[in-house]
């Protein structure tokens, strides 16, 4: 890979490689941010004097722990749990928990690192963290999920709290899992502390729109990127990968904004439905019945399920990856551009490889990186914390309005920062520089801690 790092920043990146061997996703996420920061050090030499880049790349605290639990056959199972509390300059650590067999320290660190800058972009008082486990929730019974979550929080509870660290969901962690973890936290601490977790159920401290927020926010962000190009989602043919929380609500909002999503996927394959994905059916299959995307197709004879197919081969105007990291490579990106794609918004975290990002930037399309495009989820988590702090609950319309305002502000900040630094339309630069600068200023103000 071609590394285009400023000479002043190269040693910091080398140090990250040496200190964190084998953590390739973390290296990728760090490099992507550092590549944007050369001009920031020219404008703010104090950041170099205070070694802010070196400090920001080292997590404030990393916790790795054993999670023993009993399966339904009474066999003892052991998983590994993680929480990386990366940076608390702007507020309590905040970021989701991921339960997926691919989880290891390098994945949690890449996600935690991205989260610092994403949370800074929201303008809300939240630091950056991420956690999770290599536990695979697929095929587990409700009781197994409950026992795992209880064991996980029995260790993690001592590290979290409404003013310290506030986890939420991510891949494999939704409302059910947050419920089991909140219940166990309440039991162990003897405290009904709503602000300790977000993504809670609506009857016990959750916020309306939190479930929808990441997907709705991604659709709003893409619409904003198109608007500055005198375009919009209206009438656009869209492809959304994944069929989990982020994908479902991205599809719902795109349809409300006049676009049409013709395909979505899971790790088994994708479904193509030319007339437009039926969101209610998708919710029934994935959220209620917890089945696979192939179970969608039999409901519509005109739709098709393609096992192991590449969803990015479908011609579309707008692509929104909402599954996982590195799901669009250079070849996929080239194909999307060749097929006429004019906008890409990342609902997932780091779904495009560095080669893919290069293709999108060189083609000059509207490309929204995850740390800006998918910031609606954590923003609404912060709104959930606000409601918890004043023991209030807002209605759907008001909360969605707040979300939309926040997404507009993030878009404007990234857009204007990119222009200010001489890279118009480059949302990667804009997001990295704006997010980093906010955290760096706070770190300078705090002295050496
Ligand atoms: P879910 O668990 O609800 O859904 C994940 C979806 O992605 C599923 O359809 C899953 O398919 C698919 N998927 C996961 N891993 C892979 C893989 N290795 N290969 C192919 N498909 C895969 O997670 P979310 O919707 O919450 O998260 C999706 C993405 O959005 C992640 O990158 C996450 O970090 C990011 N994100 C989520 C936020 C949130 O609020 N939930 C906030 C910001 C970002 P299968 O079931 O077959 O595994």
CSV table of C-alpha atoms and ligand atoms in Angstrom, one decimal:
chain,number,residue,atom,x,y,z
A,1,UNK,CA,0.0,0.0,0.0
A,2,UNK,CA,1.1,3.5,-0.8
A,3,UNK,CA,1.6,5.4,2.5
A,4,UNK,CA,1.3,9.2,2.1
A,5,UNK,CA,2.1,10.3,5.6
A,6,UNK,CA,3.6,13.6,6.4
A,7,UNK,CA,7.3,13.2,7.5
A,8,UNK,CA,6.5,14.6,11.0
A,9,UNK,CA,3.8,11.9,11.5
A,10,UNK,CA,5.6,8.9,10.2
A,11,UNK,CA,7.4,8.1,13.5
A,12,UNK,CA,4.1,8.1,15.4
A,13,UNK,CA,2.7,5.6,12.9
A,14,UNK,CA,5.8,3.4,13.1
A,15,UNK,CA,5.4,3.4,16.9
A,16,UNK,CA,1.8,2.2,16.5
A,17,UNK,CA,2.9,-0.7,14.3
A,18,UNK,CA,5.6,-1.7,16.7
A,19,UNK,CA,3.5,-1.5,19.8
A,20,UNK,CA,0.5,-3.3,18.4
A,21,UNK,CA,1.8,-6.1,16.3
A,22,UNK,CA,-0.7,-8.1,14.3
A,23,UNK,CA,-3.6,-5.7,14.9
A,24,UNK,CA,-4.1,-5.0,11.2
A,25,UNK,CA,-7.6,-3.3,11.4
A,26,UNK,CA,-6.3,-1.0,14.1
A,27,UNK,CA,-3.3,-0.1,11.9
A,28,UNK,CA,-5.6,0.6,9.0
A,29,UNK,CA,-7.9,2.9,11.1
A,30,UNK,CA,-4.9,4.8,12.5
A,31,UNK,CA,-3.3,5.3,9.1
A,32,UNK,CA,-6.5,6.6,7.7
A,33,UNK,CA,-6.8,9.3,10.3
A,34,UNK,CA,-3.1,10.2,10.4
A,35,UNK,CA,-3.0,10.7,6.6
A,36,UNK,CA,-5.3,13.7,7.1
A,37,UNK,CA,-3.4,15.4,9.8
A,38,UNK,CA,-0.3,16.9,8.1
A,39,UNK,CA,-1.9,20.3,7.5
A,40,UNK,CA,-3.4,20.4,11.1
A,41,UNK,CA,0.1,20.3,12.6
A,42,UNK,CA,1.1,23.3,10.4
A,43,UNK,CA,-1.9,25.3,11.7
A,44,UNK,CA,-1.5,24.0,15.3
A,45,UNK,CA,2.2,23.3,16.1
A,46,UNK,CA,1.2,23.1,19.8
A,47,UNK,CA,-0.4,19.7,19.0
A,48,UNK,CA,3.1,18.4,18.0
A,49,UNK,CA,4.7,20.0,21.1
A,50,UNK,CA,2.3,18.2,23.3
A,51,UNK,CA,2.7,14.9,21.3
A,52,UNK,CA,-1.1,14.7,20.9
A,53,UNK,CA,-1.0,12.2,18.0
A,54,UNK,CA,1.2,9.8,20.0
A,55,UNK,CA,-1.0,10.1,23.0
A,56,UNK,CA,-4.2,9.7,21.1
A,57,UNK,CA,-3.1,6.5,19.5
A,58,UNK,CA,-2.5,4.9,22.9
A,59,UNK,CA,-5.7,3.8,24.7
A,60,UNK,CA,-6.2,5.3,28.2
A,61,UNK,CA,-7.1,1.8,29.5
A,62,UNK,CA,-7.6,-1.7,28.0
A,63,UNK,CA,-9.5,-4.4,29.8
A,64,UNK,CA,-9.4,-8.1,28.7
A,65,UNK,CA,-11.3,-10.7,30.7
A,66,UNK,CA,-12.5,-14.2,30.9
A,67,UNK,CA,-16.2,-14.8,30.3
A,68,UNK,CA,-17.2,-18.3,31.6
A,69,UNK,CA,-20.9,-19.5,31.0
A,70,UNK,CA,-22.9,-22.6,30.9
A,71,UNK,CA,-24.6,-23.8,27.7
A,72,UNK,CA,-28.0,-25.6,27.5
A,73,UNK,CA,-26.3,-29.0,27.6
A,74,UNK,CA,-24.6,-28.0,30.9
A,75,UNK,CA,-21.2,-27.7,29.3
A,76,UNK,CA,-18.9,-24.9,30.5
A,77,UNK,CA,-18.0,-22.5,27.7
A,78,UNK,CA,-15.3,-19.8,27.8
A,79,UNK,CA,-15.1,-16.6,25.8
A,80,UNK,CA,-12.9,-13.6,26.0
A,81,UNK,CA,-14.3,-10.1,26.8
A,82,UNK,CA,-12.8,-6.7,25.9
A,83,UNK,CA,-13.3,-3.1,26.7
A,84,UNK,CA,-11.0,-0.5,25.3
A,85,UNK,CA,-11.5,2.9,27.0
A,86,UNK,CA,-9.7,4.9,24.4
A,87,UNK,CA,-10.1,8.6,25.2
A,88,UNK,CA,-12.1,10.5,27.7
A,89,UNK,CA,-11.1,14.1,26.8
A,90,UNK,CA,-14.6,15.1,25.8
A,91,UNK,CA,-16.8,13.1,28.2
A,92,UNK,CA,-17.3,9.6,29.6
A,93,UNK,CA,-16.1,6.8,27.4
A,94,UNK,CA,-18.9,5.9,24.9
A,95,UNK,CA,-19.1,3.2,22.3
A,96,UNK,CA,-20.8,-0.1,21.6
A,97,UNK,CA,-20.2,-3.8,22.4
A,98,UNK,CA,-19.8,-6.3,19.6
A,99,UNK,CA,-20.4,-10.0,20.0
A,100,UNK,CA,-19.0,-11.8,16.9
A,101,UNK,CA,-16.6,-14.7,16.6
A,102,UNK,CA,-14.1,-12.5,14.6
A,103,UNK,CA,-13.6,-10.2,17.6
A,104,UNK,CA,-10.1,-9.8,18.9
A,105,UNK,CA,-8.2,-6.9,20.4
A,106,UNK,CA,-7.3,-5.4,17.0
A,107,UNK,CA,-11.0,-5.1,16.0
A,108,UNK,CA,-12.0,-3.5,19.3
A,109,UNK,CA,-9.1,-1.0,19.1
A,110,UNK,CA,-9.9,0.0,15.5
A,111,UNK,CA,-13.5,0.6,16.5
A,112,UNK,CA,-12.6,2.4,19.7
A,113,UNK,CA,-10.1,4.6,17.8
A,114,UNK,CA,-12.7,5.6,15.2
A,115,UNK,CA,-15.2,6.2,17.9
A,116,UNK,CA,-13.1,9.0,19.5
A,117,UNK,CA,-13.4,11.2,16.3
A,118,UNK,CA,-17.0,10.2,15.5
A,119,UNK,CA,-18.1,11.2,19.0
A,120,UNK,CA,-16.2,14.4,18.7
A,121,UNK,CA,-17.9,15.3,15.5
A,122,UNK,CA,-21.4,15.0,17.2
A,123,UNK,CA,-20.5,18.0,19.3
A,124,UNK,CA,-21.9,16.1,22.3
A,125,UNK,CA,-19.9,15.5,25.6
A,126,UNK,CA,-18.8,11.9,24.9
A,127,UNK,CA,-15.4,10.2,24.8
A,128,UNK,CA,-14.5,7.1,22.7
A,129,UNK,CA,-14.5,3.4,23.6
A,130,UNK,CA,-15.5,0.0,22.3
A,131,UNK,CA,-15.9,-3.4,23.7
A,132,UNK,CA,-17.2,-6.9,23.0
A,133,UNK,CA,-16.4,-10.6,22.9
A,134,UNK,CA,-15.6,-13.4,20.5
A,135,UNK,CA,-18.9,-15.0,21.6
A,136,UNK,CA,-21.1,-16.0,18.6
A,137,UNK,CA,-24.8,-15.3,19.4
A,138,UNK,CA,-25.9,-17.2,16.2
A,139,UNK,CA,-27.9,-20.3,17.0
A,140,UNK,CA,-27.8,-19.7,20.8
A,141,UNK,CA,-31.0,-20.0,22.8
A,142,UNK,CA,-32.4,-17.1,24.8
A,143,UNK,CA,-31.2,-18.6,28.0
A,144,UNK,CA,-27.7,-19.1,26.6
A,145,UNK,CA,-27.6,-15.4,25.5
A,146,UNK,CA,-28.9,-14.4,29.0
A,147,UNK,CA,-26.2,-16.4,30.8
A,148,UNK,CA,-23.5,-15.1,28.6
A,149,UNK,CA,-24.6,-11.5,29.1
A,150,UNK,CA,-24.8,-11.9,32.8
A,151,UNK,CA,-21.3,-13.4,33.0
A,152,UNK,CA,-19.9,-10.6,30.7
A,153,UNK,CA,-21.3,-7.8,32.9
A,154,UNK,CA,-20.3,-9.5,36.1
A,155,UNK,CA,-16.8,-8.6,35.2
A,156,UNK,CA,-17.4,-5.4,33.2
A,157,UNK,CA,-19.7,-3.7,35.8
A,158,UNK,CA,-16.8,-2.5,37.9
A,159,UNK,CA,-15.3,-0.5,35.0
A,160,UNK,CA,-18.5,1.2,33.7
A,161,UNK,CA,-20.9,3.8,35.1
A,162,UNK,CA,-23.0,6.8,33.9
A,163,UNK,CA,-20.0,9.2,34.5
A,164,UNK,CA,-17.3,6.8,33.6
A,165,UNK,CA,-18.1,4.5,30.6
A,166,UNK,CA,-21.4,4.0,28.9
A,167,UNK,CA,-21.6,1.0,26.5
A,168,UNK,CA,-24.3,0.4,23.9
A,169,UNK,CA,-25.0,-2.2,21.1
A,170,UNK,CA,-23.1,-3.1,17.9
A,171,UNK,CA,-23.0,-6.2,15.8
A,172,UNK,CA,-24.7,-9.1,17.7
A,173,UNK,CA,-25.8,-6.8,20.6
A,174,UNK,CA,-29.4,-5.4,20.4
A,175,UNK,CA,-32.2,-4.6,22.8
A,176,UNK,CA,-32.4,-8.1,24.2
A,177,UNK,CA,-28.7,-8.2,25.1
A,178,UNK,CA,-28.8,-4.7,26.6
A,179,UNK,CA,-31.7,-5.8,28.7
A,180,UNK,CA,-29.9,-8.8,30.2
A,181,UNK,CA,-26.8,-6.7,30.9
A,182,UNK,CA,-28.7,-3.8,32.4
A,183,UNK,CA,-30.6,-6.3,34.7
A,184,UNK,CA,-27.4,-7.9,35.9
A,185,UNK,CA,-25.7,-4.5,36.5
A,186,UNK,CA,-28.7,-3.3,38.5
A,187,UNK,CA,-28.6,-6.5,40.6
A,188,UNK,CA,-24.9,-6.4,41.3
A,189,UNK,CA,-24.7,-2.7,42.1
A,190,UNK,CA,-28.1,-2.3,43.7
A,191,UNK,CA,-28.5,0.9,41.6
A,192,UNK,CA,-31.1,1.8,39.0
A,193,UNK,CA,-28.6,3.7,37.0
A,194,UNK,CA,-30.3,4.4,33.7
A,195,UNK,CA,-27.3,6.3,32.2
A,196,UNK,CA,-24.9,3.3,32.4
A,197,UNK,CA,-26.0,1.7,29.1
A,198,UNK,CA,-27.8,3.0,26.1
A,199,UNK,CA,-30.1,1.3,23.6
A,200,UNK,CA,-32.4,0.3,26.5
A,201,UNK,CA,-36.0,-0.7,26.2
A,202,UNK,CA,-38.6,2.0,26.0
A,203,UNK,CA,-40.3,1.0,29.3
A,204,UNK,CA,-37.0,1.2,31.3
A,205,UNK,CA,-35.1,4.3,30.3
A,206,UNK,CA,-34.6,3.9,26.6
A,207,UNK,CA,-35.1,6.6,24.0
A,208,UNK,CA,-37.5,6.7,21.1
A,209,UNK,CA,-35.5,6.7,17.7
A,210,UNK,CA,-32.4,5.0,19.3
A,211,UNK,CA,-33.2,1.8,17.5
A,212,UNK,CA,-33.6,3.6,14.2
A,213,UNK,CA,-30.9,6.2,14.7
A,214,UNK,CA,-27.8,4.9,13.0
A,215,UNK,CA,-29.8,3.9,9.8
A,216,UNK,CA,-31.9,7.1,9.7
A,217,UNK,CA,-28.8,9.2,10.3
A,218,UNK,CA,-26.9,7.5,7.5
A,219,UNK,CA,-29.8,8.2,5.1
A,220,UNK,CA,-29.9,11.9,6.2
A,221,UNK,CA,-26.2,12.2,5.8
A,222,UNK,CA,-26.3,10.8,2.2
A,223,UNK,CA,-29.2,13.1,1.4
A,224,UNK,CA,-27.2,16.1,2.6
A,225,UNK,CA,-24.2,15.1,0.5
A,226,UNK,CA,-26.4,14.9,-2.5
A,227,UNK,CA,-28.1,18.2,-1.7
A,228,UNK,CA,-24.9,20.2,-1.9
A,229,UNK,CA,-24.5,18.7,-5.4
A,230,UNK,CA,-28.1,19.8,-6.3
A,231,UNK,CA,-29.3,16.3,-6.1
A,232,UNK,CA,-31.2,14.2,-3.6
A,233,UNK,CA,-32.2,10.6,-2.7
A,234,UNK,CA,-35.5,11.1,-4.6
A,235,UNK,CA,-35.8,8.4,-7.3
A,236,UNK,CA,-32.4,6.9,-6.6
A,237,UNK,CA,-31.8,3.2,-6.9
A,238,UNK,CA,-29.9,2.1,-3.8
A,239,UNK,CA,-28.1,-1.0,-2.5
A,240,UNK,CA,-27.7,-1.6,1.2
A,241,UNK,CA,-25.5,-4.4,2.5
A,242,UNK,CA,-26.4,-6.2,5.8
A,243,UNK,CA,-29.8,-6.8,7.2
A,244,UNK,CA,-29.3,-6.0,10.8
A,245,UNK,CA,-30.1,-2.9,12.9
A,246,UNK,CA,-28.3,-0.3,10.8
A,247,UNK,CA,-29.4,-1.8,7.4
A,248,UNK,CA,-33.1,-2.1,8.2
A,249,UNK,CA,-33.5,1.5,9.3
A,250,UNK,CA,-31.3,2.9,6.5
A,251,UNK,CA,-33.7,1.2,4.1
A,252,UNK,CA,-36.8,2.5,5.9
A,253,UNK,CA,-35.5,6.1,5.8
A,254,UNK,CA,-34.3,5.9,2.2
A,255,UNK,CA,-37.8,4.8,1.2
A,256,UNK,CA,-39.3,7.7,3.2
A,257,UNK,CA,-37.0,10.1,1.4
A,258,UNK,CA,-38.1,8.9,-2.0
A,259,UNK,CA,-35.3,6.4,-2.9
A,260,UNK,CA,-35.7,2.7,-3.6
A,261,UNK,CA,-33.5,0.0,-2.1
A,262,UNK,CA,-33.4,-3.0,-4.3
A,263,UNK,CA,-31.0,-5.3,-2.4
A,264,UNK,CA,-29.7,-6.2,1.0
A,265,UNK,CA,-27.7,-9.1,2.5
A,266,UNK,CA,-26.3,-11.1,5.3
A,267,UNK,CA,-23.1,-13.2,5.5
A,268,UNK,CA,-24.9,-16.0,3.6
A,269,UNK,CA,-25.8,-14.0,0.5
A,270,UNK,CA,-28.1,-11.2,-0.8
A,271,UNK,CA,-31.7,-10.8,-1.9
A,272,UNK,CA,-32.5,-8.7,-5.0
A,273,UNK,CA,-36.0,-7.2,-5.2
A,274,UNK,CA,-36.4,-4.9,-8.2
A,275,UNK,CA,-39.7,-3.4,-6.9
A,276,UNK,CA,-38.0,-2.4,-3.7
A,277,UNK,CA,-37.3,-4.2,-0.4
A,278,UNK,CA,-40.4,-4.6,1.8
A,279,UNK,CA,-39.2,-3.2,5.1
A,280,UNK,CA,-42.0,-4.6,7.2
A,281,UNK,CA,-41.3,-8.1,5.9
A,282,UNK,CA,-37.6,-7.6,6.5
A,283,UNK,CA,-38.2,-6.6,10.1
A,284,UNK,CA,-40.5,-9.6,10.6
A,285,UNK,CA,-37.9,-12.0,9.2
A,286,UNK,CA,-34.8,-10.5,10.8
A,287,UNK,CA,-35.9,-8.7,14.0
A,288,UNK,CA,-38.9,-10.8,15.1
A,289,UNK,CA,-38.2,-14.3,13.8
A,290,UNK,CA,-34.3,-13.9,13.9
A,291,UNK,CA,-34.1,-15.8,10.6
A,292,UNK,CA,-31.8,-15.4,7.6
A,293,UNK,CA,-32.1,-13.1,4.5
A,294,UNK,CA,-32.8,-16.1,2.3
A,295,UNK,CA,-36.1,-16.5,4.1
A,296,UNK,CA,-37.3,-13.2,2.6
A,297,UNK,CA,-37.3,-14.3,-1.0
A,298,UNK,CA,-40.1,-17.0,-0.8
A,299,UNK,CA,-42.5,-14.2,0.2
A,300,UNK,CA,-42.1,-12.4,-3.2
A,301,UNK,CA,-41.8,-14.7,-6.2
A,302,UNK,CA,-40.3,-11.8,-8.3
A,303,UNK,CA,-37.4,-11.4,-5.8
A,304,UNK,CA,-34.2,-13.5,-6.0
A,305,UNK,CA,-31.8,-14.9,-3.3
A,306,UNK,CA,-28.2,-15.2,-4.5
A,307,UNK,CA,-26.2,-17.4,-2.1
A,308,UNK,CA,-22.6,-16.1,-1.6
A,309,UNK,CA,-23.2,-13.4,-4.3
A,310,UNK,CA,-21.4,-10.1,-4.4
A,311,UNK,CA,-24.0,-7.4,-3.7
A,312,UNK,CA,-21.7,-4.6,-5.1
A,313,UNK,CA,-22.1,-6.1,-8.6
A,314,UNK,CA,-25.7,-4.7,-8.7
A,315,UNK,CA,-25.8,-1.5,-10.6
A,316,UNK,CA,-27.0,1.4,-8.4
A,317,UNK,CA,-26.9,5.2,-7.9
A,318,UNK,CA,-26.2,5.0,-4.2
A,319,UNK,CA,-24.4,2.3,-2.1
A,320,UNK,CA,-24.7,2.1,1.7
A,321,UNK,CA,-22.6,-0.6,3.3
A,322,UNK,CA,-24.1,-1.5,6.6
A,323,UNK,CA,-22.6,-4.9,7.5
A,324,UNK,CA,-19.0,-5.0,8.6
A,325,UNK,CA,-15.4,-3.7,8.1
A,326,UNK,CA,-13.6,-4.1,4.7
A,327,UNK,CA,-16.6,-5.4,2.8
A,328,UNK,CA,-15.9,-3.1,-0.2
A,329,UNK,CA,-12.5,-3.7,-1.8
A,330,UNK,CA,-10.8,-1.8,-4.6
A,331,UNK,CA,-12.4,-4.0,-7.2
A,332,UNK,CA,-15.9,-3.6,-5.8
A,333,UNK,CA,-15.4,0.2,-5.6
A,334,UNK,CA,-14.3,0.3,-9.3
A,335,UNK,CA,-17.3,-1.7,-10.3
A,336,UNK,CA,-19.7,0.6,-8.4
A,337,UNK,CA,-18.2,3.6,-10.1
A,338,UNK,CA,-18.3,1.9,-13.5
A,339,UNK,CA,-22.0,1.1,-13.0
A,340,UNK,CA,-22.8,4.7,-12.3
A,341,UNK,CA,-22.8,5.0,-8.5
A,342,UNK,CA,-22.8,8.7,-7.5
A,343,UNK,CA,-22.8,8.4,-3.7
A,344,UNK,CA,-21.5,6.1,-1.0
A,345,UNK,CA,-22.4,6.5,2.7
A,346,UNK,CA,-20.9,4.2,5.2
A,347,UNK,CA,-23.4,2.9,7.7
A,348,UNK,CA,-20.9,0.3,8.9
A,349,UNK,CA,-17.5,1.1,10.5
A,350,UNK,CA,-14.6,1.1,8.0
A,351,UNK,CA,-16.5,-1.0,5.4
A,352,UNK,CA,-14.2,0.2,2.6
A,353,UNK,CA,-10.6,-0.9,2.2
A,354,UNK,CA,-7.9,1.8,1.7
A,355,UNK,CA,-7.8,0.9,-2.0
A,356,UNK,CA,-11.6,1.3,-2.2
A,357,UNK,CA,-11.5,4.7,-0.5
A,358,UNK,CA,-8.9,5.8,-3.0
A,359,UNK,CA,-11.1,4.8,-5.9
A,360,UNK,CA,-14.1,6.7,-4.5
A,361,UNK,CA,-12.0,9.8,-3.8
A,362,UNK,CA,-10.3,9.8,-7.2
A,363,UNK,CA,-13.7,9.4,-8.9
A,364,UNK,CA,-14.9,12.5,-7.1
A,365,UNK,CA,-18.2,10.9,-6.0
A,366,UNK,CA,-20.0,11.9,-2.8
A,367,UNK,CA,-18.3,9.6,-0.3
A,368,UNK,CA,-19.2,9.8,3.4
A,369,UNK,CA,-16.9,7.8,5.8
A,370,UNK,CA,-18.4,5.9,8.6
A,371,UNK,CA,-17.2,8.2,11.4
A,372,UNK,CA,-19.4,10.9,10.0
A,373,UNK,CA,-22.2,9.0,8.2
A,374,UNK,CA,-23.1,6.5,11.0
A,375,UNK,CA,-22.7,9.0,13.9
A,376,UNK,CA,-26.5,9.2,14.3
A,377,UNK,CA,-26.5,6.1,16.5
A,378,UNK,CA,-24.1,7.4,19.1
A,379,UNK,CA,-25.7,10.9,18.9
A,380,UNK,CA,-29.0,9.5,19.9
A,381,UNK,CA,-27.4,7.4,22.6
A,382,UNK,CA,-26.2,10.8,24.0
A,383,UNK,CA,-29.7,12.1,23.7
A,384,UNK,CA,-30.8,9.0,25.6
A,385,UNK,CA,-28.3,9.9,28.3
A,386,UNK,CA,-29.7,13.5,28.4
A,387,UNK,CA,-33.2,12.1,28.9
A,388,UNK,CA,-32.0,9.8,31.6
A,389,UNK,CA,-30.2,12.6,33.4
A,390,UNK,CA,-33.3,14.6,33.7
A,391,UNK,CA,-35.6,11.6,34.1
A,392,UNK,CA,-37.6,12.7,31.0
A,393,UNK,CA,-38.6,11.0,27.8
A,394,UNK,CA,-39.1,12.9,24.5
A,395,UNK,CA,-41.6,12.0,21.8
A,396,UNK,CA,-40.5,10.4,18.5
A,397,UNK,CA,-41.0,13.5,16.3
A,398,UNK,CA,-38.9,15.7,18.6
A,399,UNK,CA,-36.1,13.1,19.0
A,400,UNK,CA,-35.9,12.5,15.2
A,401,UNK,CA,-35.8,16.2,14.6
A,402,UNK,CA,-32.8,16.5,17.0
A,403,UNK,CA,-31.1,13.6,15.2
A,404,UNK,CA,-31.6,15.2,11.8
A,405,UNK,CA,-30.2,18.6,13.1
A,406,UNK,CA,-27.2,16.8,14.5
A,407,UNK,CA,-26.6,15.0,11.2
A,408,UNK,CA,-26.9,18.3,9.3
A,409,UNK,CA,-24.4,19.9,11.6
A,410,UNK,CA,-21.9,17.0,11.2
A,411,UNK,CA,-22.2,17.2,7.5
A,412,UNK,CA,-21.7,21.0,7.5
A,413,UNK,CA,-18.7,20.7,9.8
A,414,UNK,CA,-17.0,18.0,7.6
A,415,UNK,CA,-17.8,19.8,4.4
A,416,UNK,CA,-16.5,23.2,5.6
A,417,UNK,CA,-13.4,21.8,7.3
A,418,UNK,CA,-12.5,20.0,4.1
A,419,UNK,CA,-12.8,23.3,2.2
A,420,UNK,CA,-10.9,25.2,4.8
A,421,UNK,CA,-8.0,22.8,4.5
A,422,UNK,CA,-7.9,22.9,0.7
A,423,UNK,CA,-9.6,19.5,0.0
A,424,UNK,CA,-13.1,20.5,-1.1
A,425,UNK,CA,-15.7,17.6,-1.1
A,426,UNK,CA,-13.3,15.3,0.7
A,427,UNK,CA,-15.3,14.2,3.7
A,428,UNK,CA,-12.6,11.8,4.9
A,429,UNK,CA,-10.2,14.8,5.5
A,430,UNK,CA,-13.0,17.0,6.8
A,431,UNK,CA,-14.2,14.4,9.4
A,432,UNK,CA,-10.7,13.4,10.5
A,433,UNK,CA,-9.5,17.0,10.9
A,434,UNK,CA,-12.6,18.3,12.6
A,435,UNK,CA,-12.9,15.3,15.0
A,436,UNK,CA,-9.2,15.3,15.8
A,437,UNK,CA,-8.9,19.1,16.4
A,438,UNK,CA,-11.8,19.1,18.9
A,439,UNK,CA,-10.2,16.2,21.0
A,440,UNK,CA,-6.7,17.7,20.7
A,441,UNK,CA,-7.7,21.1,22.0
A,442,UNK,CA,-9.2,19.5,25.1
A,443,UNK,CA,-6.1,17.4,25.6
A,444,UNK,CA,-3.9,20.4,25.4
A,445,UNK,CA,-6.1,22.3,27.9
A,446,UNK,CA,-5.9,19.4,30.4
A,447,UNK,CA,-2.1,19.3,30.6
A,448,UNK,CA,-0.1,16.1,30.6
A,449,UNK,CA,-2.5,13.4,31.9
B,1,LIG,P1,-26.3,-6.3,13.4
B,1,LIG,O1,-25.7,-7.4,14.2
B,1,LIG,O2,-27.7,-5.9,13.7
B,1,LIG,O3,-26.3,-6.7,11.9
B,1,LIG,C1,-25.1,-7.0,11.2
B,1,LIG,C2,-25.4,-7.3,9.8
B,1,LIG,O4,-24.2,-7.4,9.1
B,1,LIG,C3,-26.0,-8.7,9.6
B,1,LIG,O5,-26.9,-8.7,8.5
B,1,LIG,C4,-24.8,-9.6,9.5
B,1,LIG,O6,-25.1,-10.8,8.8
B,1,LIG,C5,-23.9,-8.7,8.6
B,1,LIG,N1,-22.5,-9.1,8.9
B,1,LIG,C6,-21.9,-9.0,10.1
B,1,LIG,N2,-20.6,-9.5,10.0
B,1,LIG,C7,-20.5,-9.9,8.7
B,1,LIG,C8,-19.4,-10.4,8.0
B,1,LIG,N3,-18.2,-10.7,8.5
B,1,LIG,N4,-19.6,-10.7,6.6
B,1,LIG,C9,-20.8,-10.4,6.1
B,1,LIG,N5,-21.9,-9.9,6.7
B,1,LIG,C10,-21.7,-9.6,8.0
B,1,LIG,O7,-25.2,-5.1,13.5
B,1,LIG,P2,-25.5,-3.6,13.3
B,1,LIG,O8,-26.5,-3.4,12.2
B,1,LIG,O9,-25.7,-2.9,14.6
B,1,LIG,O10,-24.0,-3.1,12.8
B,1,LIG,C11,-23.6,-3.1,11.4
B,1,LIG,C12,-22.4,-2.2,11.2
B,1,LIG,O11,-22.8,-0.9,11.6
B,1,LIG,C13,-21.2,-2.5,12.0
B,1,LIG,O12,-20.0,-2.2,11.2
B,1,LIG,C14,-21.3,-1.6,13.2
B,1,LIG,O13,-20.0,-1.4,13.8
B,1,LIG,C15,-21.9,-0.4,12.6
B,1,LIG,N6,-22.5,0.6,13.5
B,1,LIG,C16,-23.6,0.2,14.2
B,1,LIG,C17,-24.2,1.1,15.1
B,1,LIG,C18,-25.4,0.7,15.8
B,1,LIG,O14,-26.0,1.7,16.4
B,1,LIG,N7,-25.8,-0.5,15.9
B,1,LIG,C19,-23.7,2.5,15.2
B,1,LIG,C20,-22.6,2.8,14.2
B,1,LIG,C21,-22.1,1.8,13.4
B,1,LIG,P3,-25.1,-12.2,9.6
B,1,LIG,O15,-26.3,-12.2,10.5
B,1,LIG,O16,-25.1,-13.2,8.6
B,1,LIG,O17,-23.8,-12.2,10.4
